[in-house]
Backbone as CSV, one residue per row, in Angstrom:
resi,resn,N_x,N_y,N_z,CA_x,CA_y,CA_z,C_x,C_y,C_z
1,SER,-22.425,-2.737,34.863,-21.109,-2.503,35.168,-20.427,-3.315,34.083
2,THR,-20.823,-4.535,34.048,-20.054,-5.464,33.125,-20.075,-4.800,31.625
3,LEU,-21.413,-4.182,31.379,-21.496,-3.752,30.030,-20.735,-2.616,29.758
4,SER,-20.596,-1.590,30.843,-20.117,-0.646,30.515,-18.495,-0.844,30.493
5,THR,-17.734,-1.681,31.158,-16.382,-2.080,30.901,-16.172,-2.732,29.479
6,ALA,-17.173,-3.607,29.296,-16.980,-4.137,27.792,-17.137,-3.213,26.625
7,SER,-17.979,-2.047,26.876,-18.111,-1.241,25.767,-16.788,-0.246,25.832
8,SER,-16.324,0.001,27.073,-14.875,0.762,26.991,-13.704,0.197,26.636
9,GLU,-13.898,-1.000,26.615,-12.719,-2.086,26.084,-12.684,-1.912,24.685
10,SER,-13.862,-1.883,24.019,-13.937,-1.883,22.424,-13.778,-0.606,21.892
11,GLU,-13.714,0.569,22.656,-13.597,1.889,22.160,-11.937,2.490,22.646
12,ARG,-11.392,1.436,22.880,-9.795,1.781,23.327,-9.271,2.247,22.002
13,THR,-8.485,3.341,22.036,-7.591,3.709,20.823,-6.224,3.165,20.863
14,ALA,-5.439,3.474,19.977,-4.261,2.945,19.878,-3.413,3.538,21.028
15,MET,-3.677,5.178,21.066,-3.208,6.075,22.082,-3.583,5.492,23.499
16,ASP,-4.661,4.988,23.698,-5.026,4.392,25.211,-3.955,3.129,25.444
17,LEU,-3.769,2.215,24.236,-3.034,1.050,24.587,-1.494,1.577,24.846
18,ALA,-0.897,2.471,24.124,0.258,2.951,24.148,0.561,3.629,25.480
19,ALA,-0.310,4.601,26.078,-0.306,5.272,27.316,-0.320,4.014,28.408
20,GLU,-0.938,2.910,28.277,-0.969,1.743,29.379,0.344,1.138,29.392
21,GLN,0.899,0.847,28.155,2.143,0.189,28.127,3.330,0.852,28.578
22,LEU,3.241,2.284,28.329,4.134,3.226,28.958,4.047,3.225,30.497
23,ARG,2.853,3.289,30.913,2.554,3.247,32.380,3.342,1.909,33.133
24,ALA,3.021,0.878,32.420,3.536,-0.446,32.936,4.994,-0.774,32.630
25,TRP,5.615,0.096,31.913,6.931,-0.173,31.489,7.880,-0.163,32.685
26,PRO,7.957,0.648,33.485,9.068,0.636,34.479,9.073,-0.454,35.475
27,GLY,7.803,-1.181,35.608,7.588,-2.308,36.486,7.905,-3.457,35.805
28,LEU,8.220,-3.655,34.553,8.570,-4.867,33.960,10.039,-5.215,34.098
29,SER,10.226,-6.425,33.960,11.777,-6.921,34.097,12.326,-6.457,32.948
30,LYS,13.919,-6.536,33.017,14.495,-6.277,31.675,14.311,-7.215,30.719
31,GLU,14.222,-8.333,30.970,14.108,-9.385,30.076,12.909,-9.128,29.317
32,LYS,11.678,-8.752,29.857,10.303,-8.518,29.270,10.637,-7.330,28.356
33,GLN,11.512,-6.284,28.962,11.625,-5.056,28.174,12.219,-5.330,26.997
34,LEU,13.406,-6.027,26.880,14.223,-6.460,25.864,13.286,-7.432,24.868
35,GLU,12.299,-8.110,25.262,11.467,-8.857,24.250,10.599,-7.972,23.734
36,LEU,9.997,-6.893,24.489,9.019,-6.117,23.900,9.730,-5.166,22.712
37,VAL,10.980,-4.762,23.059,11.682,-3.940,22.203,12.115,-4.680,20.962
38,LYS,12.305,-5.963,21.111,12.619,-7.039,19.846,11.370,-6.920,19.005
39,ASN,10.287,-7.216,19.703,9.013,-7.348,18.794,8.844,-6.113,18.076
40,GLU,8.904,-4.927,18.809,8.576,-3.804,18.207,9.480,-3.558,16.961
41,GLU,10.641,-3.688,16.955,11.559,-3.405,15.935,11.456,-4.576,14.879
42,SER,10.983,-5.816,15.241,10.844,-6.574,14.215,9.452,-6.067,13.421
43,THR,8.253,-5.919,13.986,7.356,-5.255,13.260,7.637,-4.218,12.569
44,VAL,8.425,-3.205,12.991,8.440,-1.940,12.070,9.478,-2.458,10.979
45,PHE,10.179,-3.120,11.054,11.145,-3.674,10.198,10.349,-4.575,8.934
46,SER,9.570,-5.344,9.346,8.679,-6.005,8.415,7.689,-5.100,7.741
47,GLN,7.066,-3.960,8.260,6.303,-3.167,7.761,7.255,-2.382,6.593
48,ALA,8.453,-1.975,7.088,9.346,-1.123,6.010,9.515,-2.070,4.823
49,ILE,9.667,-3.280,4.984,10.082,-4.259,4.005,8.879,-4.356,3.086
50,HIS,7.661,-4.374,3.709,6.326,-4.841,2.966,6.400,-3.236,2.184
51,TYR,6.367,-2.403,2.576,6.068,-1.102,1.973,7.173,-0.884,0.687
52,ALA,8.237,-1.386,0.977,9.409,-1.209,-0.169,8.860,-2.249,-1.243
53,SER,8.419,-2.997,-0.743,8.033,-4.203,-1.845,6.753,-3.712,-2.639
54,LEU,5.949,-2.910,-2.010,4.857,-2.251,-2.747,5.307,-1.467,-3.586
55,MET,6.161,-0.638,-3.046,6.744,0.441,-4.098,7.280,-0.013,-5.382
56,VAL,8.187,-1.242,-5.111,8.600,-1.855,-6.229,7.696,-2.321,-7.185
57,TYR,6.958,-3.209,-6.784,5.727,-3.525,-7.574,5.019,-2.587,-8.351
58,LEU,4.834,-1.232,-7.905,4.310,-0.175,-8.589,5.285,0.403,-9.683
59,LEU,6.554,0.385,-9.480,7.424,0.883,-10.497,8.067,-0.032,-11.479
60,VAL,8.002,-1.246,-11.419,8.501,-2.349,-12.323,7.408,-2.942,-13.128
61,PRO,7.257,-2.863,-14.373,6.210,-3.390,-15.364,5.969,-4.922,-14.785
62,LEU,4.648,-5.360,-15.084,4.297,-6.689,-14.803,4.943,-7.728,-15.977
63,ASP,4.613,-7.093,-17.163,5.103,-7.882,-18.247,6.290,-7.154,-18.856
64,THR,7.613,-7.767,-18.781,8.572,-7.298,-19.344,9.122,-8.116,-20.561
65,SER,8.399,-8.659,-21.237,8.753,-9.415,-22.442,9.209,-8.391,-23.546
66,LYS,10.372,-8.892,-24.207,11.056,-8.036,-25.398,9.821,-7.636,-26.464
67,ASN,8.992,-8.295,-26.579,7.864,-8.231,-27.936,7.138,-6.864,-27.392
68,LYS,6.741,-6.849,-26.154,5.911,-5.709,-25.641,6.710,-4.516,-25.403
69,LEU,7.960,-4.629,-25.030,8.752,-3.446,-24.819,9.311,-2.837,-26.312
70,LEU,9.210,-3.821,-27.512,9.873,-3.314,-28.667,8.655,-2.762,-29.551
71,ARG,7.468,-3.111,-29.185,6.137,-2.738,-30.052,6.129,-1.276,-30.289
72,SER,5.997,-0.825,-31.611,6.208,0.712,-31.710,4.594,1.218,-31.780
73,THR,3.683,0.422,-31.857,2.450,0.845,-31.931,1.603,0.097,-30.742
74,PRO,0.775,0.719,-30.077,-0.050,-0.089,-29.097,-1.006,-1.021,-29.908
75,ALA,-1.066,-2.003,-29.331,-1.892,-3.158,-29.992,-3.587,-2.819,-29.983
76,ALA,-3.873,-2.452,-28.851,-5.376,-2.016,-28.585,-5.499,-0.692,-27.851
77,ASP,-5.104,0.287,-28.838,-5.312,1.485,-28.564,-6.426,2.351,-29.251
78,TRP,-7.863,1.764,-28.647,-8.981,2.055,-29.485,-9.247,3.752,-29.737
79,GLU,-8.924,4.254,-28.666,-9.132,5.733,-28.629,-8.565,6.534,-29.872
80,SER,-7.175,6.203,-29.867,-6.413,6.839,-30.964,-6.839,6.518,-32.308
81,GLY,-7.061,5.121,-32.337,-7.656,4.625,-33.640,-8.965,5.182,-34.012
82,SER,-9.907,5.338,-33.108,-11.126,5.829,-33.746,-10.867,7.621,-34.031
83,ASN,-10.151,8.292,-33.326,-9.973,9.554,-33.527,-9.420,9.750,-34.883
84,SER,-8.310,8.894,-35.408,-7.907,9.109,-36.669,-8.691,8.850,-37.749
85,ILE,-9.654,7.919,-37.621,-10.672,7.471,-38.537,-11.640,8.436,-38.678
86,LEU,-12.091,9.268,-37.496,-13.062,10.213,-37.686,-12.532,11.595,-38.318
87,THR,-11.140,11.846,-37.941,-10.389,12.992,-38.486,-10.295,12.596,-40.038
88,ASN,-9.913,11.428,-40.477,-9.627,11.339,-42.017,-11.030,11.478,-42.882
89,ARG,-12.042,10.796,-42.135,-13.273,10.917,-42.813,-13.810,12.633,-42.815
90,GLN,-13.558,13.232,-41.756,-13.958,14.686,-41.887,-13.096,15.383,-43.074
91,GLU,-11.742,15.041,-43.222,-11.010,15.539,-44.192,-11.612,15.335,-45.535
92,THR,-11.757,14.244,-45.706,-12.395,13.565,-47.067,-13.582,14.495,-47.241
93,PHE,-14.675,14.465,-46.339,-15.891,15.131,-46.584,-15.721,16.545,-46.871
94,PHE,-14.823,17.359,-46.248,-14.695,18.704,-46.605,-13.966,19.120,-47.461
95,ARG,-13.324,18.327,-48.346,-12.492,18.525,-49.458,-13.296,19.160,-50.663
């Protein structure tokens, strides 16, 4: 019996927990209800700020030095460099 209770406790989902809290809500004191509401709002607000911070990190470049922004050609663009070398050699060979 204890084993089945332990396994059912570990298999509880978020919906199970929410349903349990909703059932207990009317029996809670007004102070406890206000405390739970404040905690929930604080959690949601913190998650929103965290999400907004992640979006900013994705949109703002990490290196904003003027040298990097003003550089006209990429320093380590190996693919385009090798393509131009191959193209130039082919043009020379087929002339």
